[in-house]
Amino acid sequence: MNFAVGLKPLLAEARSMESLEKQLICPICLEMFTKPVVILPCQHNLCRKCANDVFQASNPLWQSRGSGAGPSGGRFRCPSCRHEVVLDRHGVYGLQRNLLVENIIDIYKQESARPLHAKAEQQLMCEEHEDERINIYCLRCEAPTCSLCKVFGAHKDCEVAPLPAVYQRQKSELSDGIAMLVAGNDRIQAIITQMEEICRTIEENGRRQKQHVGLRFDSLCSILEERKKELLQSIAREQEAKVQRVRGLIRQYGDHLEASSKLVETAIQAMEEPQMAVYLQHSKELLKKITDMSKVSMSNRPEPGYESMDHFSINVDHVAEMLRTIDFQPGAGVGRALHGRGGIAAGMSTH
């Protein structure tokens, strides 16, 4: 059903209050900040309880306040800008309170207690029945409508429900979807961090093995130099292949994280829409996007031991006649296969 949105101008006070309220919403609980409010190094604000929830989720082994925590307080990422927040041993209790925001909240609550003259949703009128407000929702047509349209108009044979009930139900569904995406983003970030550590370990193991091989060959005569170069290149090829594969996965997860974060921002903006009918026009498509995003598989990652480079060990305790057949020792290590992918052949055959 088509309907006209005839909104009467709100008082300047009402506009100011609505604008202020948007600035006082916590990005975690999507409610007005609950005191105490803490300010992060990136200048974004969180309820201290919400900051603690995010911190505990990112640091499950961290001991709570007063239980003998060590000198390191752990870290987590700001949910608004993804900036990494490093905490001291006090955890979130070491973050500075934003007393200005807390005072603004007190003032806002005092001002909100005063009644405003007009509500925007009261001015949403039916296009076909100009004197009738949009107050029900057609479940079959999935569109807001008025009571006369149900009794005499195009929706007389349809099942309807009160507009506030449908509004609250779908808003609750969207809120649940946002929470699910936020939780999924935290898991993805943890996976990315883990794979970045794998890359660093692979590079460190590769450097260690190359140094070991180099020291071995430095003690040999010039006839070993060509063979030494071949073995070092073999290490470098596998190191590069492994790092490139893992970095490719990091980019894949990063792209998914960026798309998911943008979807979260879009959903949060939709949650701030004060008009129930306008909100309901877009909520179904948004919920479908959230559902599709949450179904993306994130199971492709390196298997345990993938970062190992121990299979590049050598033994130079051979006679001079055997120097030209030196190769890496078979079965010296694992870590050549990526979960769900074929292994990278890097071994050298004995002539």
PDB file of C-alpha atoms in Angstrom, residues 84-273:
ATOM      1  CA  GLU A  84      43.674  -1.805  19.416  1.00  0.00           C
ATOM      2  CA  VAL A  85      43.347  -0.791  23.068  1.00  0.00           C
ATOM      3  CA  VAL A  86      46.218  -1.961  25.306  1.00  0.00           C
ATOM      4  CA  LEU A  87      45.319  -2.125  29.004  1.00  0.00           C
ATOM      5  CA  ASP A  88      47.508  -2.139  32.073  1.00  0.00           C
ATOM      6  CA  ARG A  89      47.223  -4.589  34.971  1.00  0.00           C
ATOM      7  CA  HIS A  90      44.015  -2.894  36.152  1.00  0.00           C
ATOM      8  CA  GLY A  91      42.150  -3.935  32.977  1.00  0.00           C
ATOM      9  CA  VAL A  92      39.167  -1.737  32.041  1.00  0.00           C
ATOM     10  CA  TYR A  93      39.263  -0.248  35.541  1.00  0.00           C
ATOM     11  CA  GLY A  94      42.428   1.545  34.486  1.00  0.00           C
ATOM     12  CA  LEU A  95      40.586   3.423  31.700  1.00  0.00           C
ATOM     13  CA  GLN A  96      39.747   7.063  32.382  1.00  0.00           C
ATOM     14  CA  ARG A  97      36.123   7.890  33.155  1.00  0.00           C
ATOM     15  CA  ASN A  98      34.461  10.426  30.864  1.00  0.00           C
ATOM     16  CA  LEU A  99      32.787  12.653  33.460  1.00  0.00           C
ATOM     17  CA  LEU A 100      31.651  15.081  30.764  1.00  0.00           C
ATOM     18  CA  VAL A 101      29.590  12.413  29.026  1.00  0.00           C
ATOM     19  CA  GLU A 102      28.175  11.248  32.370  1.00  0.00           C
ATOM     20  CA  ASN A 103      27.075  14.803  33.181  1.00  0.00           C
ATOM     21  CA  ILE A 104      25.504  15.166  29.729  1.00  0.00           C
ATOM     22  CA  ILE A 105      23.553  11.932  30.324  1.00  0.00           C
ATOM     23  CA  ASP A 106      22.200  13.308  33.600  1.00  0.00           C
ATOM     24  CA  ILE A 107      21.117  16.534  31.896  1.00  0.00           C
ATOM     25  CA  TYR A 108      19.562  14.623  29.008  1.00  0.00           C
ATOM     26  CA  LYS A 109      17.531  12.410  31.344  1.00  0.00           C
ATOM     27  CA  GLN A 110      16.264  15.471  33.225  1.00  0.00           C
ATOM     28  CA  GLU A 111      15.260  17.190  29.986  1.00  0.00           C
ATOM     29  CA  SER A 112      13.686  14.008  28.605  1.00  0.00           C
ATOM     30  CA  ALA A 113      11.335  13.861  31.585  1.00  0.00           C
ATOM     31  CA  ARG A 114       9.589  16.954  30.284  1.00  0.00           C
ATOM     32  CA  PRO A 115       6.806  16.163  27.759  1.00  0.00           C
ATOM     33  CA  LEU A 116       7.312  17.223  24.149  1.00  0.00           C
ATOM     34  CA  HIS A 117       4.419  18.611  22.146  1.00  0.00           C
ATOM     35  CA  ALA A 118       4.455  16.408  19.075  1.00  0.00           C
ATOM     36  CA  LYS A 119       5.715  12.930  18.160  1.00  0.00           C
ATOM     37  CA  ALA A 120       6.761  12.237  14.612  1.00  0.00           C
ATOM     38  CA  GLU A 121       4.978   8.895  14.430  1.00  0.00           C
ATOM     39  CA  GLN A 122       1.644  10.533  15.328  1.00  0.00           C
ATOM     40  CA  GLN A 123       1.726  12.444  12.052  1.00  0.00           C
ATOM     41  CA  LEU A 124       2.093   9.415   9.760  1.00  0.00           C
ATOM     42  CA  MET A 125      -1.147   9.551   7.761  1.00  0.00           C
ATOM     43  CA  CYS A 126      -2.784   7.190   5.254  1.00  0.00           C
ATOM     44  CA  GLU A 127      -2.720   8.406   1.661  1.00  0.00           C
ATOM     45  CA  GLU A 128      -6.128   6.936   0.842  1.00  0.00           C
ATOM     46  CA  HIS A 129      -7.783   8.043   4.100  1.00  0.00           C
ATOM     47  CA  GLU A 130      -6.174  11.385   4.828  1.00  0.00           C
ATOM     48  CA  ASP A 131      -7.599  11.700   8.328  1.00  0.00           C
ATOM     49  CA  GLU A 132      -6.498   8.230   9.410  1.00  0.00           C
ATOM     50  CA  ARG A 133      -3.144   7.497  11.048  1.00  0.00           C
ATOM     51  CA  ILE A 134      -1.027   4.502  10.010  1.00  0.00           C
ATOM     52  CA  ASN A 135      -1.536   2.254  13.050  1.00  0.00           C
ATOM     53  CA  ILE A 136      -1.585  -1.397  11.892  1.00  0.00           C
ATOM     54  CA  TYR A 137       0.605  -3.695   9.810  1.00  0.00           C
ATOM     55  CA  CYS A 138      -0.660  -6.043   7.078  1.00  0.00           C
ATOM     56  CA  LEU A 139       1.071  -9.383   7.596  1.00  0.00           C
ATOM     57  CA  ARG A 140       0.193 -10.714   4.158  1.00  0.00           C
ATOM     58  CA  CYS A 141       1.218  -7.612   2.174  1.00  0.00           C
ATOM     59  CA  GLU A 142       4.016  -6.785   4.618  1.00  0.00           C
ATOM     60  CA  ALA A 143       3.113  -3.100   4.634  1.00  0.00           C
ATOM     61  CA  PRO A 144       1.903  -0.558   7.235  1.00  0.00           C
ATOM     62  CA  THR A 145      -1.682   0.595   6.766  1.00  0.00           C
ATOM     63  CA  CYS A 146      -4.609   2.209   8.591  1.00  0.00           C
ATOM     64  CA  SER A 147      -7.734   0.802  10.238  1.00  0.00           C
ATOM     65  CA  LEU A 148     -10.099   1.934   7.462  1.00  0.00           C
ATOM     66  CA  CYS A 149      -8.016   0.119   4.863  1.00  0.00           C
ATOM     67  CA  LYS A 150      -8.521  -3.044   6.928  1.00  0.00           C
ATOM     68  CA  VAL A 151     -12.291  -2.524   7.271  1.00  0.00           C
ATOM     69  CA  PHE A 152     -13.189  -1.137   3.842  1.00  0.00           C
ATOM     70  CA  GLY A 153     -10.055  -0.933   1.725  1.00  0.00           C
ATOM     71  CA  ALA A 154      -7.438  -3.053   0.018  1.00  0.00           C
ATOM     72  CA  HIS A 155      -6.545  -4.984   3.187  1.00  0.00           C
ATOM     73  CA  LYS A 156     -10.013  -6.035   4.323  1.00  0.00           C
ATOM     74  CA  ASP A 157      -9.260  -9.732   3.668  1.00  0.00           C
ATOM     75  CA  CYS A 158      -5.738  -9.638   5.121  1.00  0.00           C
ATOM     76  CA  GLU A 159      -4.441 -10.584   8.536  1.00  0.00           C
ATOM     77  CA  VAL A 160      -3.091  -7.577  10.381  1.00  0.00           C
ATOM     78  CA  ALA A 161      -1.232  -6.862  13.604  1.00  0.00           C
ATOM     79  CA  PRO A 162      -0.670  -3.738  15.700  1.00  0.00           C
ATOM     80  CA  LEU A 163       2.094  -1.621  14.218  1.00  0.00           C
ATOM     81  CA  PRO A 164       4.043  -1.295  17.520  1.00  0.00           C
ATOM     82  CA  ALA A 165       4.057  -5.074  17.995  1.00  0.00           C
ATOM     83  CA  VAL A 166       5.516  -5.732  14.528  1.00  0.00           C
ATOM     84  CA  TYR A 167       7.935  -2.846  14.997  1.00  0.00           C
ATOM     85  CA  GLN A 168       9.221  -4.197  18.304  1.00  0.00           C
ATOM     86  CA  ARG A 169       9.477  -7.772  17.002  1.00  0.00           C
ATOM     87  CA  GLN A 170      11.476  -6.874  13.907  1.00  0.00           C
ATOM     88  CA  LYS A 171      13.624  -4.404  15.817  1.00  0.00           C
ATOM     89  CA  SER A 172      14.408  -7.168  18.309  1.00  0.00           C
ATOM     90  CA  GLU A 173      15.337  -9.499  15.439  1.00  0.00           C
ATOM     91  CA  LEU A 174      17.650  -6.865  13.979  1.00  0.00           C
ATOM     92  CA  SER A 175      19.229  -6.274  17.387  1.00  0.00           C
ATOM     93  CA  ASP A 176      19.895 -10.015  17.737  1.00  0.00           C
ATOM     94  CA  GLY A 177      21.395 -10.057  14.264  1.00  0.00           C
ATOM     95  CA  ILE A 178      23.713  -7.174  15.121  1.00  0.00           C
ATOM     96  CA  ALA A 179      24.841  -8.946  18.287  1.00  0.00           C
ATOM     97  CA  MET A 180      25.512 -12.101  16.270  1.00  0.00           C
ATOM     98  CA  LEU A 181      27.606 -10.197  13.717  1.00  0.00           C
ATOM     99  CA  VAL A 182      29.586  -8.389  16.411  1.00  0.00           C
ATOM    100  CA  ALA A 183      30.376 -11.714  18.095  1.00  0.00           C
ATOM    101  CA  GLY A 184      31.330 -13.207  14.739  1.00  0.00           C
ATOM    102  CA  ASN A 185      33.614 -10.262  14.006  1.00  0.00           C
ATOM    103  CA  ASP A 186      35.436 -10.807  17.293  1.00  0.00           C
ATOM    104  CA  ARG A 187      35.988 -14.456  16.390  1.00  0.00           C
ATOM    105  CA  ILE A 188      37.272 -13.513  12.942  1.00  0.00           C
ATOM    106  CA  GLN A 189      39.632 -10.951  14.440  1.00  0.00           C
ATOM    107  CA  ALA A 190      40.983 -13.613  16.789  1.00  0.00           C
ATOM    108  CA  ILE A 191      41.567 -15.945  13.819  1.00  0.00           C
ATOM    109  CA  ILE A 192      43.380 -13.207  11.891  1.00  0.00           C
ATOM    110  CA  THR A 193      45.595 -12.477  14.898  1.00  0.00           C
ATOM    111  CA  GLN A 194      46.382 -16.179  15.234  1.00  0.00           C
ATOM    112  CA  MET A 195      47.316 -16.492  11.556  1.00  0.00           C
ATOM    113  CA  GLU A 196      49.487 -13.372  11.728  1.00  0.00           C
ATOM    114  CA  GLU A 197      51.356 -15.072  14.581  1.00  0.00           C
ATOM    115  CA  ILE A 198      51.685 -18.194  12.387  1.00  0.00           C
ATOM    116  CA  CYS A 199      53.270 -16.038   9.670  1.00  0.00           C
ATOM    117  CA  ARG A 200      55.768 -14.620  12.147  1.00  0.00           C
ATOM    118  CA  THR A 201      56.576 -18.120  13.431  1.00  0.00           C
ATOM    119  CA  ILE A 202      57.077 -19.468   9.904  1.00  0.00           C
ATOM    120  CA  GLU A 203      59.413 -16.593   9.083  1.00  0.00           C
ATOM    121  CA  GLU A 204      61.346 -17.048  12.331  1.00  0.00           C
ATOM    122  CA  ASN A 205      61.647 -20.820  11.832  1.00  0.00           C
ATOM    123  CA  GLY A 206      62.705 -20.261   8.244  1.00  0.00           C
ATOM    124  CA  ARG A 207      65.400 -17.787   9.297  1.00  0.00           C
ATOM    125  CA  ARG A 208      66.593 -20.185  11.995  1.00  0.00           C
ATOM    126  CA  GLN A 209      66.853 -23.099   9.569  1.00  0.00           C
ATOM    127  CA  LYS A 210      68.611 -21.024   6.924  1.00  0.00           C
ATOM    128  CA  GLN A 211      71.154 -19.883   9.503  1.00  0.00           C
ATOM    129  CA  HIS A 212      71.673 -23.486  10.590  1.00  0.00           C
ATOM    130  CA  VAL A 213      72.219 -24.649   7.011  1.00  0.00           C
ATOM    131  CA  GLY A 214      74.509 -21.698   6.333  1.00  0.00           C
ATOM    132  CA  LEU A 215      76.709 -22.452   9.352  1.00  0.00           C
ATOM    133  CA  ARG A 216      77.000 -26.088   8.273  1.00  0.00           C
ATOM    134  CA  PHE A 217      78.064 -25.208   4.752  1.00  0.00           C
ATOM    135  CA  ASP A 218      80.525 -22.531   5.883  1.00  0.00           C
ATOM    136  CA  SER A 219      82.685 -25.314   7.339  1.00  0.00           C
ATOM    137  CA  LEU A 220      82.871 -27.179   4.042  1.00  0.00           C
ATOM    138  CA  CYS A 221      85.027 -26.665   0.990  1.00  0.00           C
ATOM    139  CA  SER A 222      83.999 -24.776  -2.155  1.00  0.00           C
ATOM    140  CA  ILE A 223      82.452 -27.880  -3.694  1.00  0.00           C
ATOM    141  CA  LEU A 224      79.567 -27.493  -1.220  1.00  0.00           C
ATOM    142  CA  GLU A 225      78.712 -23.906  -2.195  1.00  0.00           C
ATOM    143  CA  GLU A 226      76.480 -24.766  -5.144  1.00  0.00           C
ATOM    144  CA  ARG A 227      74.625 -27.403  -3.161  1.00  0.00           C
ATOM    145  CA  LYS A 228      74.221 -24.991  -0.236  1.00  0.00           C
ATOM    146  CA  LYS A 229      72.555 -22.483  -2.539  1.00  0.00           C
ATOM    147  CA  GLU A 230      70.084 -25.097  -3.762  1.00  0.00           C
ATOM    148  CA  LEU A 231      69.077 -26.078  -0.225  1.00  0.00           C
ATOM    149  CA  LEU A 232      68.642 -22.469   0.908  1.00  0.00           C
ATOM    150  CA  GLN A 233      66.463 -21.775  -2.106  1.00  0.00           C
ATOM    151  CA  SER A 234      64.343 -24.799  -1.228  1.00  0.00           C
ATOM    152  CA  ILE A 235      63.781 -23.396   2.277  1.00  0.00           C
ATOM    153  CA  ALA A 236      62.979 -19.960   0.873  1.00  0.00           C
ATOM    154  CA  ARG A 237      60.487 -21.402  -1.637  1.00  0.00           C
ATOM    155  CA  GLU A 238      58.546 -23.284   1.001  1.00  0.00           C
ATOM    156  CA  GLN A 239      58.708 -20.364   3.423  1.00  0.00           C
ATOM    157  CA  GLU A 240      57.390 -17.994   0.760  1.00  0.00           C
ATOM    158  CA  ALA A 241      54.715 -20.437  -0.378  1.00  0.00           C
ATOM    159  CA  LYS A 242      53.479 -20.935   3.185  1.00  0.00           C
ATOM    160  CA  VAL A 243      53.522 -17.246   4.070  1.00  0.00           C
ATOM    161  CA  GLN A 244      51.771 -16.290   0.836  1.00  0.00           C
ATOM    162  CA  ARG A 245      49.074 -18.918   1.443  1.00  0.00           C
ATOM    163  CA  VAL A 246      48.418 -17.739   5.016  1.00  0.00           C
ATOM    164  CA  ARG A 247      48.470 -14.075   3.976  1.00  0.00           C
ATOM    165  CA  GLY A 248      45.950 -14.916   1.287  1.00  0.00           C
ATOM    166  CA  LEU A 249      43.678 -16.307   4.010  1.00  0.00           C
ATOM    167  CA  ILE A 250      44.281 -13.180   6.094  1.00  0.00           C
ATOM    168  CA  ARG A 251      43.138 -11.031   3.192  1.00  0.00           C
ATOM    169  CA  GLN A 252      40.084 -13.261   2.739  1.00  0.00           C
ATOM    170  CA  TYR A 253      39.141 -12.997   6.404  1.00  0.00           C
ATOM    171  CA  GLY A 254      39.931  -9.277   6.392  1.00  0.00           C
ATOM    172  CA  ASP A 255      37.607  -8.672   3.428  1.00  0.00           C
ATOM    173  CA  HIS A 256      34.851 -10.573   5.197  1.00  0.00           C
ATOM    174  CA  LEU A 257      35.480  -8.608   8.391  1.00  0.00           C
ATOM    175  CA  GLU A 258      35.310  -5.296   6.536  1.00  0.00           C
ATOM    176  CA  ALA A 259      32.044  -6.244   4.790  1.00  0.00           C
ATOM    177  CA  SER A 260      30.571  -7.487   8.064  1.00  0.00           C
ATOM    178  CA  SER A 261      31.608  -4.312   9.908  1.00  0.00           C
ATOM    179  CA  LYS A 262      29.994  -2.141   7.241  1.00  0.00           C
ATOM    180  CA  LEU A 263      26.831  -4.222   7.554  1.00  0.00           C
ATOM    181  CA  VAL A 264      26.902  -3.682  11.331  1.00  0.00           C
ATOM    182  CA  GLU A 265      27.184   0.075  10.785  1.00  0.00           C
ATOM    183  CA  THR A 266      24.247  -0.001   8.363  1.00  0.00           C
ATOM    184  CA  ALA A 267      22.170  -2.026  10.813  1.00  0.00           C
ATOM    185  CA  ILE A 268      22.991   0.354  13.683  1.00  0.00           C
ATOM    186  CA  GLN A 269      21.908   3.290  11.556  1.00  0.00           C
ATOM    187  CA  ALA A 270      18.655   1.471  10.799  1.00  0.00           C
ATOM    188  CA  MET A 271      18.108   0.934  14.521  1.00  0.00           C
ATOM    189  CA  GLU A 272      18.201   4.691  14.985  1.00  0.00           C
ATOM    190  CA  GLU A 273      15.302   5.259  12.555  1.00  0.00           C
TER     191      GLU A 273
END
